[in-house]
Short mmCIF file of C-alpha atoms and ligand atoms in Angstrom, two decimals:
data_model
loop_
_atom_site.label_atom_id
_atom_site.label_comp_id
_atom_site.label_asym_id
_atom_site.label_seq_id
_atom_site.Cartn_x
_atom_site.Cartn_y
_atom_site.Cartn_z
CA MET A 5 120.95 270.45 273.93
CA SER A 6 121.40 267.07 272.30
CA ALA A 7 123.64 264.20 273.26
CA SER A 8 124.21 260.74 271.91
CA ALA A 9 122.99 258.13 274.32
CA ARG A 10 122.42 254.40 274.57
CA ARG A 11 119.68 252.31 276.12
CA ILE A 12 118.73 248.66 276.47
CA VAL A 13 115.17 247.76 275.63
CA LEU A 14 113.03 244.66 276.09
CA ALA A 15 113.13 243.01 272.67
CA ALA A 16 110.84 240.07 273.53
CA ARG A 17 109.06 238.65 276.57
CA PRO A 18 111.11 235.68 277.85
CA GLN A 19 109.67 232.20 278.02
CA GLY A 20 111.36 230.71 281.11
CA GLU A 21 114.94 231.89 281.53
CA PRO A 22 115.72 235.23 279.81
CA LYS A 23 118.15 234.91 276.88
CA PRO A 24 120.34 237.51 275.09
CA SER A 25 117.82 237.96 272.24
CA ASP A 26 115.20 239.17 274.76
CA PHE A 27 117.26 242.40 275.03
CA ARG A 28 118.36 244.92 272.38
CA SER A 29 120.60 247.96 272.66
CA GLU A 30 119.75 251.17 270.79
CA ASP A 31 121.45 254.51 270.29
CA TYR A 32 119.30 257.61 270.53
CA THR A 33 119.48 261.36 270.94
CA VAL A 34 118.67 262.65 274.40
CA PRO A 35 115.80 265.12 274.31
CA THR A 36 116.14 268.60 275.79
CA PRO A 37 114.65 268.83 279.30
CA GLY A 38 111.34 270.74 279.46
CA GLU A 39 109.87 272.81 282.28
CA GLY A 40 110.47 271.13 285.67
CA GLN A 41 112.65 268.45 284.04
CA VAL A 42 116.24 267.40 284.62
CA LEU A 43 118.77 265.82 282.26
CA LEU A 44 120.65 262.95 283.90
CA ARG A 45 123.80 261.00 283.13
CA THR A 46 123.81 257.52 284.63
CA ILE A 47 126.75 256.56 286.85
CA TRP A 48 125.41 253.35 288.45
CA LEU A 49 122.60 251.03 287.37
CA SER A 50 121.21 248.65 289.97
CA LEU A 51 120.20 245.18 288.75
CA ASP A 52 117.55 243.51 290.89
CA PRO A 53 115.55 240.28 290.67
CA TYR A 54 112.18 242.11 290.42
CA MET A 55 113.15 243.08 286.86
CA ARG A 56 112.35 239.52 285.77
CA GLY A 57 108.74 240.21 286.76
CA ARG A 58 108.67 243.41 284.69
CA MET A 59 109.70 241.42 281.60
CA SER A 60 106.49 239.34 281.79
CA ASP A 61 102.96 240.60 281.35
CA GLY A 62 101.24 238.28 283.86
CA PRO A 63 99.28 239.71 286.79
CA SER A 64 101.60 241.59 289.18
CA TYR A 65 101.75 244.49 291.63
CA ALA A 66 103.49 246.63 288.96
CA ALA A 67 103.00 247.24 285.25
CA PRO A 68 105.29 245.35 282.84
CA VAL A 69 107.90 247.02 280.64
CA PRO A 70 106.32 247.22 277.15
CA VAL A 71 108.08 245.30 274.38
CA GLY A 72 110.41 247.86 272.82
CA GLY A 73 110.47 249.90 276.06
CA THR A 74 113.60 250.73 278.06
CA MET A 75 114.30 248.17 280.81
CA GLU A 76 113.30 249.53 284.20
CA GLY A 77 115.79 250.07 287.01
CA GLY A 78 117.06 252.16 289.88
CA THR A 79 120.02 254.42 289.08
CA VAL A 80 122.51 256.81 290.63
CA CYS A 81 122.94 259.75 288.26
CA GLU A 82 124.65 263.11 287.85
CA VAL A 83 122.51 266.11 286.95
CA ILE A 84 123.82 267.55 283.67
CA ALA A 85 121.17 270.24 283.15
CA SER A 86 118.20 271.25 285.25
CA ASN A 87 114.96 273.17 284.73
CA ASP A 88 113.90 272.35 288.28
CA PRO A 89 115.05 274.88 290.91
CA GLY A 90 115.50 272.01 293.40
CA PHE A 91 118.41 270.53 291.40
CA ALA A 92 121.65 271.97 290.08
CA LYS A 93 124.23 270.77 287.56
CA GLY A 94 126.59 268.36 289.34
CA ASP A 95 124.07 267.09 291.93
CA ILE A 96 124.11 263.32 292.46
CA VAL A 97 120.60 261.89 292.57
CA LEU A 98 118.70 258.65 293.03
CA ALA A 99 116.46 258.03 290.01
CA HIS A 100 114.46 255.23 288.46
CA SER A 101 115.66 256.03 284.97
CA GLY A 102 116.35 252.49 283.79
CA TRP A 103 118.94 250.78 281.62
CA GLN A 104 120.25 253.84 279.76
CA THR A 105 123.18 256.19 279.77
CA HIS A 106 121.08 259.40 279.85
CA ALA A 107 117.51 260.31 280.73
CA VAL A 108 115.21 263.29 280.99
CA VAL A 109 113.15 262.97 284.15
CA ASP A 110 110.69 265.14 286.11
CA GLY A 111 112.52 266.72 289.05
CA LYS A 112 109.82 265.48 291.43
CA MET A 113 110.80 261.87 290.64
CA LEU A 114 114.35 262.42 291.96
CA ARG A 115 115.95 262.39 295.39
CA LYS A 116 119.33 263.97 296.17
CA ILE A 117 121.89 261.54 297.56
CA ASP A 118 123.81 262.61 300.66
CA PRO A 119 127.44 261.49 299.98
CA ALA A 120 128.18 261.83 303.71
CA LEU A 121 126.15 258.64 304.32
CA GLY A 122 128.49 256.45 302.25
CA PRO A 123 129.66 255.79 298.66
CA VAL A 124 126.90 257.07 296.35
CA GLN A 125 126.09 253.62 294.95
CA THR A 126 124.97 252.45 298.41
CA ALA A 127 121.82 254.49 297.63
CA VAL A 128 120.73 251.52 295.48
CA GLY A 129 122.28 248.95 297.85
CA VAL A 130 122.64 248.70 301.58
CA LEU A 131 121.29 252.25 302.13
CA GLY A 132 118.67 251.91 299.41
CA MET A 133 115.90 249.61 298.28
CA PRO A 134 117.54 246.24 299.13
CA GLY A 135 118.70 247.43 302.56
CA MET A 136 115.31 248.86 303.36
CA THR A 137 113.66 245.63 302.23
CA ALA A 138 115.78 243.71 304.72
CA TYR A 139 115.19 246.24 307.50
CA THR A 140 111.42 246.53 307.20
CA GLY A 141 110.68 242.91 306.31
CA LEU A 142 112.76 241.58 309.16
CA LEU A 143 111.89 244.11 311.88
CA ASP A 144 108.25 244.85 311.05
CA ILE A 145 107.14 241.35 310.02
CA GLY A 146 109.82 238.93 311.29
CA GLN A 147 110.19 240.70 314.66
CA PRO A 148 113.26 238.70 315.81
CA LYS A 149 113.91 238.50 319.53
CA ALA A 150 117.23 237.96 321.30
CA GLY A 151 118.20 234.28 321.28
CA GLU A 152 115.86 233.32 318.43
CA THR A 153 117.07 231.66 315.24
CA VAL A 154 116.64 233.64 312.02
CA VAL A 155 117.25 231.84 308.71
CA VAL A 156 117.70 233.62 305.40
CA ALA A 157 118.63 232.36 301.93
CA ALA A 158 120.54 234.24 299.20
CA ALA A 159 122.52 235.15 302.33
CA SER A 160 125.51 236.71 300.57
CA GLY A 161 123.25 238.91 298.43
CA ALA A 162 122.03 242.45 298.84
CA VAL A 163 118.92 241.68 300.91
CA GLY A 164 119.96 238.43 302.64
CA SER A 165 123.31 239.71 303.93
CA ALA A 166 121.58 242.68 305.57
CA VAL A 167 118.81 240.50 307.03
CA GLY A 168 121.23 238.25 308.90
CA GLN A 169 123.35 241.13 310.18
CA ILE A 170 120.32 243.11 311.40
CA ALA A 171 119.11 239.94 313.13
CA MET A 172 122.47 239.78 314.93
CA VAL A 173 122.22 243.46 315.92
CA LYS A 174 118.93 242.46 317.59
CA GLY A 175 120.63 239.61 319.47
CA ALA A 176 119.25 236.77 317.33
CA ARG A 177 121.24 233.88 315.91
CA ALA A 178 121.58 234.15 312.13
CA VAL A 179 121.86 231.10 309.88
CA GLY A 180 122.40 231.68 306.17
CA ILE A 181 121.77 229.59 303.07
CA ALA A 182 123.85 230.34 299.97
CA GLY A 183 125.03 228.76 296.74
CA GLY A 184 128.56 227.38 296.96
CA ARG A 185 131.47 227.29 299.32
CA ASP A 186 132.90 230.79 298.71
CA LYS A 187 129.60 232.46 299.46
CA CYS A 188 129.04 230.31 302.59
CA ASP A 189 132.57 231.04 303.87
CA TYR A 190 132.01 234.78 303.39
CA VAL A 191 128.66 234.70 305.20
CA LYS A 192 130.14 232.80 308.16
CA ASN A 193 133.63 234.22 308.42
CA GLU A 194 133.22 237.82 307.28
CA LEU A 195 129.62 238.59 308.16
CA GLY A 196 129.64 236.52 311.37
CA PHE A 197 126.55 234.36 310.84
CA ALA A 198 126.47 231.34 313.20
CA ASP A 199 126.40 229.04 310.17
CA CYS A 200 125.74 229.02 306.43
CA ILE A 201 124.61 225.99 304.46
CA ASP A 202 125.09 225.42 300.73
CA HIS A 203 121.70 224.75 299.13
CA ARG A 204 123.41 222.74 296.36
CA ASP A 205 124.87 220.26 298.89
CA PRO A 206 123.18 216.84 298.48
CA ASP A 207 122.77 216.76 302.31
CA PHE A 208 121.38 220.29 302.42
CA ALA A 209 118.20 219.49 304.40
CA ALA A 210 120.06 217.44 307.05
CA LYS A 211 122.79 220.07 307.41
CA LEU A 212 120.24 222.85 307.79
CA LYS A 213 118.49 220.86 310.50
CA ALA A 214 121.79 220.38 312.35
CA ALA A 215 122.51 224.13 312.08
CA CYS A 216 119.15 224.93 313.69
CA PRO A 217 118.98 222.61 316.73
CA GLY A 218 116.27 224.74 318.37
CA GLY A 219 114.23 225.03 315.16
CA ILE A 220 113.57 228.24 313.20
CA ASP A 221 111.74 231.24 314.66
CA VAL A 222 111.99 233.58 311.69
CA TYR A 223 112.44 232.47 308.10
CA PHE A 224 113.01 235.42 305.78
CA GLU A 225 111.84 233.97 302.47
CA ASN A 226 113.96 235.13 299.52
CA VAL A 227 113.96 232.11 297.22
CA GLY A 228 111.08 229.58 297.57
CA GLY A 229 111.37 226.25 295.74
CA ALA A 230 113.55 223.48 297.16
CA VAL A 231 115.04 225.73 299.87
CA PHE A 232 111.61 226.44 301.28
CA GLU A 233 110.78 222.73 301.34
CA ALA A 234 113.83 222.07 303.55
CA VAL A 235 113.11 225.01 305.86
CA PHE A 236 109.43 224.39 306.31
CA PRO A 237 109.55 221.31 308.63
CA LEU A 238 111.96 223.18 310.94
CA LEU A 239 109.63 226.12 311.65
CA ASN A 240 108.74 226.47 315.33
CA ALA A 241 105.28 227.21 316.67
CA PHE A 242 104.52 230.92 316.22
CA ALA A 243 107.35 231.29 313.68
CA ARG A 244 107.18 234.35 311.43
CA MET A 245 107.86 234.26 307.72
CA PRO A 246 108.21 237.56 305.84
CA VAL A 247 107.79 236.51 302.19
CA CYS A 248 110.12 238.85 300.34
CA GLY A 249 110.98 237.02 297.14
CA LEU A 250 110.80 233.66 295.35
CA ILE A 251 113.73 233.92 292.97
CA ALA A 252 113.95 230.12 292.47
CA GLN A 253 110.51 230.32 290.85
CA TYR A 254 110.76 233.49 288.72
CA ASN A 255 111.46 231.60 285.49
CA ASP A 256 108.72 229.02 286.07
CA THR A 257 106.28 228.76 283.19
CA GLU A 258 103.52 226.88 285.07
CA SER A 259 101.65 228.10 288.12
CA SER A 260 99.59 225.11 289.25
CA VAL A 261 98.88 224.59 292.96
CA PRO A 262 101.76 222.39 294.23
CA LYS A 263 101.13 219.03 295.93
CA TRP A 264 102.46 220.30 299.26
CA ALA A 265 100.06 223.27 299.45
CA GLY A 266 97.62 221.28 301.60
CA ALA A 267 100.34 220.32 304.08
CA LEU A 268 101.47 223.94 304.21
CA MET A 269 98.05 225.20 305.17
CA ARG A 270 97.67 222.48 307.82
CA ASN A 271 100.93 223.62 309.41
CA VAL A 272 100.06 227.31 309.19
CA LEU A 273 97.11 226.39 311.37
CA THR A 274 98.61 223.90 313.81
CA LYS A 275 101.86 225.82 314.35
CA ARG A 276 100.04 229.20 314.26
CA LEU A 277 102.53 230.49 311.70
CA THR A 278 102.53 234.08 310.49
CA ILE A 279 103.23 234.27 306.77
CA ARG A 280 103.06 237.73 305.25
CA GLY A 281 104.15 238.84 301.82
CA PHE A 282 105.37 242.40 301.39
CA ILE A 283 106.75 244.87 298.88
CA VAL A 284 109.26 247.34 300.29
CA SER A 285 107.11 250.28 299.18
CA ASP A 286 104.48 249.15 301.75
CA PHE A 287 106.88 250.55 304.36
CA ALA A 288 107.78 253.82 302.60
CA GLY A 289 107.01 255.73 305.82
CA ARG A 290 109.90 253.97 307.57
CA ARG A 291 112.56 255.51 305.29
CA GLN A 292 114.01 258.02 307.73
CA GLU A 293 114.33 255.46 310.57
CA PHE A 294 115.85 252.98 308.14
CA LEU A 295 118.46 255.49 306.90
CA ARG A 296 119.30 256.59 310.44
CA ASP A 297 119.77 253.03 311.78
CA MET A 298 121.35 251.43 308.74
CA SER A 299 123.90 254.19 308.09
CA GLN A 300 124.86 254.02 311.77
CA TRP A 301 125.26 250.21 311.66
CA VAL A 302 127.33 250.46 308.48
CA LYS A 303 129.58 253.10 310.08
CA GLU A 304 130.01 250.92 313.18
CA GLY A 305 130.87 247.88 311.04
CA LYS A 306 127.82 245.99 312.32
CA VAL A 307 126.40 245.74 308.81
CA LYS A 308 128.91 245.03 306.05
CA TYR A 309 128.11 244.84 302.36
CA LYS A 310 129.68 243.47 299.23
CA GLU A 311 129.35 244.79 295.69
CA PHE A 312 129.53 242.84 292.44
CA VAL A 313 130.23 245.25 289.61
CA THR A 314 130.21 244.79 285.84
CA GLU A 315 131.52 247.49 283.51
CA GLY A 316 129.50 249.37 280.90
CA LEU A 317 125.78 249.48 280.06
CA ASP A 318 126.16 246.69 277.49
CA SER A 319 127.17 244.28 280.29
CA ALA A 320 123.70 244.63 281.89
CA PRO A 321 121.78 241.82 280.09
CA GLU A 322 124.39 239.16 280.84
CA ALA A 323 124.84 240.37 284.41
CA PHE A 324 121.07 240.26 284.92
CA MET A 325 120.77 236.74 283.50
CA GLY A 326 123.60 235.74 285.86
CA LEU A 327 121.86 237.29 288.87
CA LEU A 328 118.89 234.98 288.37
CA LYS A 329 121.26 231.99 288.56
CA GLY A 330 123.50 233.08 291.44
CA ALA A 331 126.48 234.28 289.36
CA ASN A 332 126.59 237.51 291.40
CA PHE A 333 128.48 237.54 294.70
CA GLY A 334 127.08 240.61 296.44
CA LYS A 335 124.92 243.53 295.32
CA GLN A 336 124.80 243.48 291.51
CA LEU A 337 125.71 246.88 290.04
CA VAL A 338 126.58 248.09 286.55
CA ARG A 339 129.10 250.92 286.29
CA VAL A 340 127.56 252.89 283.41
CA GLY A 341 129.71 256.02 283.56
CA PRO A 342 132.48 257.71 285.56
CA ASP A 343 131.79 259.55 288.84
CA LYS A 344 132.44 262.89 287.14
CA ALA A 345 131.87 263.60 283.44
N1 NAP B 4 109.57 242.27 298.40
C1 NAP B 4 110.36 243.26 298.02
O1 NAP B 4 110.03 244.45 298.08
C2 NAP B 4 111.74 242.92 297.54
C3 NAP B 4 112.72 243.92 297.38
C4 NAP B 4 114.04 243.54 296.99
C5 NAP B 4 114.33 242.20 296.75
N2 NAP B 4 113.33 241.27 296.89
C6 NAP B 4 113.64 239.84 296.69
O2 NAP B 4 114.69 239.47 297.58
C7 NAP B 4 115.43 238.38 297.04
C8 NAP B 4 116.92 238.71 297.05
O3 NAP B 4 117.13 239.84 296.24
P1 NAP B 4 118.56 240.55 296.13
O4 NAP B 4 118.38 241.81 295.39
O5 NAP B 4 119.19 240.56 297.47
O6 NAP B 4 119.36 239.55 295.17
P2 NAP B 4 120.75 238.79 295.48
O7 NAP B 4 120.54 237.93 296.67
O8 NAP B 4 121.83 239.81 295.51
O9 NAP B 4 120.93 237.91 294.18
C9 NAP B 4 120.04 236.87 293.89
C10 NAP B 4 120.53 235.55 294.52
O10 NAP B 4 119.45 234.62 294.57
C11 NAP B 4 120.00 233.32 294.72
N3 NAP B 4 119.29 232.33 293.91
C12 NAP B 4 119.05 232.39 292.59
N4 NAP B 4 118.39 231.27 292.20
C13 NAP B 4 118.27 230.49 293.31
C14 NAP B 4 117.69 229.21 293.56
N5 NAP B 4 117.11 228.51 292.57
N6 NAP B 4 117.72 228.72 294.82
C15 NAP B 4 118.29 229.43 295.81
N7 NAP B 4 118.86 230.65 295.65
C16 NAP B 4 118.84 231.16 294.40
C17 NAP B 4 121.47 233.41 294.27
O11 NAP B 4 122.28 233.30 295.43
P3 NAP B 4 122.98 231.89 295.82
O12 NAP B 4 124.09 231.71 294.82
O13 NAP B 4 123.43 232.12 297.20
O14 NAP B 4 121.95 230.82 295.69
C18 NAP B 4 121.58 234.82 293.72
O15 NAP B 4 122.87 235.36 293.89
C19 NAP B 4 114.85 238.15 295.63
O16 NAP B 4 113.91 237.11 295.69
C20 NAP B 4 114.16 239.46 295.32
O17 NAP B 4 113.12 239.32 294.37
C21 NAP B 4 112.07 241.61 297.26
#
């Protein structure tokens, strides 16, 4: 079997912000699946901030995409042909097949998606990696208690929106931080956070302080940079800080020790803060509990989610560059192909 396909490769490693010339699209012929392999057609491509890390070759927890290699990414795909008895033509699967319209993948790298749990693309959203990041980081590290204040930035996004809503399920008070009025209104009025502060507001630090009169018990760190500097003085004794992401710093080209590092360490000690970085895969064993709880909360309307969709594989580079600057309003997805071929 051969089919014409398209993929987007890393053309060059970005210096600072990625630019269009760092990506290149290529047409290619899909190879025939071998023994144990499955031919996939991509329906949804998930765009996620971690992809910025894969474009660089600095030290990291995961290997970089090689220059000339297909950009990495989670996908929802339809099985077109299968040489693995576990998968049949027409199955919808979760894959990590990257920025391409078709892929040949080992069957053991795939997981069938249960459409009864929700729209299939939630497998890369609220019921997938970002949702599980929120669930495990908040519950296992943040450990919010009823009445405590939980603060999260990028609060209208895939991870942040789930963090605040799970905090509310646990009886905590959620305060969001987001970029711009529309996002803040959505977080407050539609998701039900107690408050949401615009990090671009010139009075951001004072407004955040006013929104957290009892201080902050859990800060779910998604962004770093200037947001962290405003949050930090508000942390209560014994506050917990799951460090999930530092998107404000992903395009930085220098990595010197900042001036405030000494003050940070002094406060970690005197306030007995718990600061723990994590990668969602650290909690892979929690998948079944996560799916059970999160799908239930989504069904009950306790956790809502928003999608931000661009059309066609070729829209991926621009959508990804936008994601790093806050152009997305909700989980960033690329619709690569129709639900059914
Ligand atoms: N540790 C893990 O395993 C893991 C897994 C998934 C995600 N993450 C991390 O979680 C964070 C959120 O990811 P996501 O997928 O949910 O993305 P997202 O929130 O849907 O989109 C990224 C958002 O980051 C915000 N942002 C960008 N630059 C910013 C800046 N300079 N200051 C403040 N906010 C900025 C923007 O929102 P505003 O317009 O509201 O500012 C943007 O919309 C990222 O840091 C990501 O790397 C970590």
